[in-house]
Coordinates of C-alpha atoms in Angstrom, one line a residue:
M11 CA 88.6 -204.5 124.7
A12 CA 85.6 -205.0 126.9
V13 CA 82.3 -203.4 125.9
S14 CA 81.8 -199.9 127.4
T15 CA 85.1 -199.8 129.2
I16 CA 86.7 -197.0 127.1
S17 CA 85.2 -193.5 127.1
L18 CA 86.5 -191.1 124.6
I19 CA 86.1 -187.3 124.5
T20 CA 86.5 -186.4 120.9
R21 CA 87.2 -182.7 120.2
V22 CA 88.1 -180.7 117.2
D23 CA 89.5 -177.1 117.3
D24 CA 89.7 -174.0 115.0
Y25 CA 86.1 -174.2 113.7
G26 CA 85.5 -170.9 111.9
N27 CA 89.0 -170.2 110.7
C28 CA 88.4 -171.1 107.0
E29 CA 85.7 -172.7 104.9
S30 CA 87.8 -175.8 104.0
H31 CA 88.4 -176.6 107.7
N32 CA 84.7 -175.9 108.5
L33 CA 83.7 -178.5 105.9
A34 CA 86.2 -181.0 107.2
I35 CA 84.9 -180.6 110.7
A36 CA 81.3 -180.9 109.6
E37 CA 82.2 -184.2 107.9
S38 CA 84.0 -185.3 111.1
V39 CA 80.7 -184.7 113.1
R40 CA 78.2 -186.0 110.6
H41 CA 80.1 -189.0 109.3
G42 CA 82.6 -189.5 112.1
I43 CA 83.2 -189.8 115.8
V44 CA 83.5 -186.1 116.8
R45 CA 81.2 -184.9 119.6
N46 CA 82.8 -181.6 120.7
V47 CA 83.6 -178.6 118.4
S48 CA 85.7 -175.7 119.6
V49 CA 84.8 -172.5 117.8
M50 CA 87.1 -169.6 117.0
A51 CA 85.3 -166.3 117.3
T52 CA 88.1 -164.4 115.5
G53 CA 88.0 -166.7 112.5
P54 CA 87.1 -165.1 109.2
A55 CA 84.7 -168.0 108.3
L56 CA 82.6 -167.9 111.4
E57 CA 79.3 -167.2 109.6
H58 CA 80.0 -170.1 107.3
A59 CA 80.7 -172.3 110.3
A60 CA 77.4 -171.2 112.0
A61 CA 75.4 -172.0 108.8
L62 CA 76.9 -175.5 108.7
L63 CA 76.5 -176.7 112.3
A64 CA 75.3 -174.1 114.8
G65 CA 71.8 -175.7 115.2
D66 CA 73.1 -179.3 115.6
Q67 CA 72.1 -180.3 119.1
S68 CA 74.2 -183.5 118.9
I69 CA 77.4 -181.4 119.3
C70 CA 78.8 -179.8 122.5
F71 CA 80.2 -176.5 121.3
G72 CA 83.0 -174.6 123.0
L73 CA 84.7 -171.3 122.9
H74 CA 88.2 -171.8 121.5
A75 CA 89.6 -168.7 123.2
T76 CA 92.1 -167.1 120.9
M77 CA 94.9 -164.7 122.0
N78 CA 97.6 -165.7 119.6
A79 CA 97.9 -165.9 115.8
E80 CA 100.6 -168.4 114.8
W81 CA 100.5 -168.3 111.0
D82 CA 102.5 -166.0 108.7
T83 CA 99.9 -166.0 106.0
F84 CA 96.8 -165.3 108.2
R85 CA 96.7 -163.2 111.3
W86 CA 93.9 -162.3 113.7
K87 CA 93.1 -159.2 115.7
P88 CA 91.2 -159.1 118.9
L89 CA 87.5 -158.4 118.8
L90 CA 88.0 -155.6 121.3
A91 CA 89.8 -152.4 120.1
A92 CA 93.6 -152.6 120.3
E93 CA 93.6 -149.8 122.9
E94 CA 91.4 -151.9 125.2
V95 CA 93.8 -154.8 125.1
P96 CA 97.3 -153.3 124.5
T97 CA 99.2 -156.1 126.2
L98 CA 97.8 -158.7 123.8
V99 CA 98.7 -157.1 120.5
D100 CA 101.8 -156.2 118.4
E101 CA 102.6 -152.8 116.9
N102 CA 100.1 -153.5 114.1
G103 CA 97.2 -154.4 116.4
Y104 CA 97.4 -158.2 115.7
F105 CA 97.7 -160.9 118.3
K106 CA 101.3 -162.0 119.0
Q107 CA 102.3 -165.2 117.2
H108 CA 103.1 -167.4 120.2
P109 CA 102.3 -167.3 123.9
G110 CA 106.0 -167.8 124.5
L111 CA 106.4 -164.1 123.6
W112 CA 104.4 -163.3 126.7
L113 CA 107.3 -164.5 128.9
A114 CA 109.2 -161.3 128.1
A115 CA 106.2 -159.0 128.5
Q116 CA 103.4 -160.4 130.6
P117 CA 99.9 -159.7 129.4
D118 CA 97.2 -158.3 131.7
I119 CA 95.0 -161.1 132.9
G120 CA 92.0 -158.7 133.0
Q121 CA 92.5 -157.9 129.3
I122 CA 92.6 -161.6 128.4
L123 CA 89.3 -162.2 130.3
N124 CA 87.6 -159.2 128.7
E125 CA 88.6 -160.4 125.3
M126 CA 87.3 -163.9 126.1
K127 CA 84.0 -162.4 127.1
E128 CA 83.8 -160.5 123.8
Q129 CA 84.6 -163.7 121.9
L130 CA 82.0 -165.7 123.9
D131 CA 79.3 -163.0 123.2
K132 CA 80.0 -163.1 119.5
L133 CA 79.7 -166.9 119.3
R134 CA 76.4 -166.7 121.2
A135 CA 75.1 -163.9 118.9
T136 CA 76.1 -166.0 115.9
G137 CA 73.9 -168.8 117.0
F138 CA 76.2 -171.2 118.9
L139 CA 75.1 -172.7 122.2
I140 CA 78.4 -172.6 124.1
S141 CA 78.9 -175.1 126.9
Y142 CA 82.7 -175.1 127.6
A143 CA 85.8 -173.1 127.0
D144 CA 89.3 -174.1 125.9
T145 CA 92.4 -172.1 124.7
H146 CA 94.1 -171.8 121.4
M147 CA 97.7 -172.9 121.7
V148 CA 97.1 -173.6 125.4
F149 CA 98.2 -170.0 126.1
E150 CA 97.7 -170.1 129.9
W151 CA 101.0 -171.9 130.4
A152 CA 102.8 -168.6 129.8
V153 CA 101.0 -166.5 132.4
P154 CA 101.2 -167.4 136.1
G155 CA 97.7 -167.5 137.7
L156 CA 95.9 -167.4 134.4
D157 CA 94.6 -171.0 134.6
A158 CA 92.8 -170.4 137.9
A159 CA 91.5 -167.1 136.6
I160 CA 90.0 -168.8 133.5
D161 CA 88.4 -171.5 135.6
E162 CA 86.8 -168.8 137.8
W163 CA 85.7 -166.9 134.7
C164 CA 84.1 -170.1 133.2
A165 CA 82.2 -170.7 136.4
K166 CA 80.9 -167.1 136.3
E167 CA 79.8 -167.6 132.7
G168 CA 78.1 -170.9 133.3
L169 CA 80.7 -172.8 131.2
L170 CA 82.8 -175.9 131.8
S171 CA 86.5 -175.4 131.7
Y172 CA 88.3 -177.9 129.6
R173 CA 91.2 -178.3 131.9
P174 CA 89.8 -180.9 134.3
Y175 CA 89.1 -183.1 131.4
S176 CA 92.5 -183.0 129.7
G177 CA 94.6 -185.4 131.7
S178 CA 94.2 -188.8 130.1
R179 CA 95.7 -189.4 126.6
L180 CA 95.6 -192.6 124.6
P181 CA 98.8 -194.8 124.8
Q182 CA 101.6 -194.0 122.5
T183 CA 102.0 -196.6 119.8
E184 CA 104.7 -197.6 117.3
A185 CA 102.3 -199.7 115.2
A186 CA 103.1 -200.0 111.5
G187 CA 100.9 -198.2 109.0
D188 CA 99.4 -194.7 108.7
P189 CA 98.1 -192.4 111.5
V190 CA 94.7 -194.1 111.4
D191 CA 96.3 -197.5 112.0
R192 CA 98.1 -196.0 115.0
F193 CA 94.9 -194.5 116.4
V194 CA 93.2 -197.9 116.1
D195 CA 96.1 -199.6 117.8
A196 CA 96.1 -197.0 120.6
L197 CA 92.4 -197.7 121.2
K198 CA 93.1 -201.4 121.4
Q199 CA 96.0 -200.9 123.9
A200 CA 94.0 -198.5 126.2
Q201 CA 93.1 -199.6 129.6
P202 CA 89.5 -198.9 130.9
G203 CA 89.0 -195.2 131.6
Q204 CA 88.2 -191.9 130.1
Y205 CA 90.4 -190.4 127.4
L206 CA 90.6 -187.2 125.4
I207 CA 91.6 -186.8 121.8
V208 CA 91.9 -183.4 120.1
G209 CA 92.3 -182.9 116.4
H210 CA 92.2 -180.2 113.6
P211 CA 90.5 -181.9 110.7
G212 CA 91.1 -180.5 107.2
Y213 CA 91.5 -181.3 103.6
D214 CA 94.8 -181.4 101.6
D215 CA 93.6 -178.7 99.3
E216 CA 94.8 -175.3 98.1
E217 CA 93.0 -173.4 100.9
T218 CA 94.6 -175.5 103.7
R219 CA 98.0 -175.3 102.1
G220 CA 97.7 -171.6 102.4
W221 CA 98.0 -171.9 106.2
G222 CA 101.6 -172.1 107.5
N223 CA 104.6 -170.3 109.0
R224 CA 108.3 -170.5 108.8
D225 CA 108.5 -173.6 111.1
Y226 CA 105.4 -175.3 109.8
P227 CA 104.9 -175.0 106.1
G228 CA 101.5 -175.1 104.5
E229 CA 102.1 -178.4 102.7
K230 CA 102.7 -180.1 106.1
V231 CA 99.7 -178.4 107.7
A232 CA 97.5 -179.8 104.9
Q233 CA 99.0 -183.2 105.2
D234 CA 98.6 -183.4 109.0
R235 CA 95.0 -182.0 108.9
H236 CA 94.1 -184.5 106.2
W237 CA 95.1 -187.4 108.5
E238 CA 93.4 -185.9 111.5
R239 CA 90.2 -185.8 109.5
L240 CA 90.6 -189.5 108.6
M241 CA 91.4 -190.3 112.2
F242 CA 87.8 -189.2 113.0
T243 CA 86.1 -190.5 109.8
D244 CA 87.9 -193.4 108.3
S245 CA 86.1 -196.7 108.3
R246 CA 88.9 -198.3 110.3
A247 CA 88.4 -195.8 113.1
L248 CA 84.7 -196.2 113.0
E249 CA 84.9 -199.9 113.2
A250 CA 87.4 -199.8 116.1
V251 CA 85.0 -197.6 118.1
R252 CA 82.0 -199.8 117.3
S253 CA 83.6 -203.2 117.8
G254 CA 85.4 -202.0 121.0
G255 CA 82.3 -200.7 122.6
V256 CA 83.9 -197.2 122.9
K257 CA 81.6 -194.6 124.4
L258 CA 81.9 -191.2 122.7
L259 CA 81.5 -188.3 125.1
R260 CA 80.6 -184.7 125.0
Y261 CA 82.3 -182.5 127.6
D262 CA 78.9 -182.1 129.4
E263 CA 78.7 -185.9 129.7
A264 CA 82.2 -186.5 130.9
N265 CA 83.7 -186.9 134.3
A266 CA 86.1 -184.2 135.5
E267 CA 89.7 -185.6 136.1
G268 CA 88.7 -188.6 134.0

């Protein structure tokens, strides 16, 4: 791998959803290769998240716009009152579990944008300097025209939309070993260019094992997030980035469309 031929946008999601994940993300920034942190305004550990990292100017922070709550054990409500966003909530006032449920009953785009604005305002009020926006569970796929509406909303709010930066992924690899080995092998196989990698760092602990649903049990959630943390922090990954001359990018340093 030639020096400075690979650029990597490193992003983590769900910051603010619990203290264990917050700590894992902070580790991935301070002792790893993460440069972009997407913050969940609806998360119950938002204040904890702000206390850990909100003043860190090395990070590009983003709004992780949240309109769905996929877990059985932890559910989120919108920041706006349920009667202001009735097409986004179930009969108990919680976000619906999956954007696929919108296919049968399309949500109102205006309500989505209003809730995004409320979430953005909360993050800013909590101390985060927000530079970009992305979407939890990539919910825009389920609503025709929503992707363009979000891009227009981002421009109005002075934010980068993540979508123009999401095209290039590292090569798939069948390398032997654990997920860190496969990440290192993918870096070695990558052709010159700009790539994006998104993760959800966590610890395999009691708190993380409490997150789950019928199709994705908490034990598997904890195992996956443990490896995603190591992908960003393990010495093998750090050495591959260093020795390969990989440039780590914030969204506000990246080139749209790669």
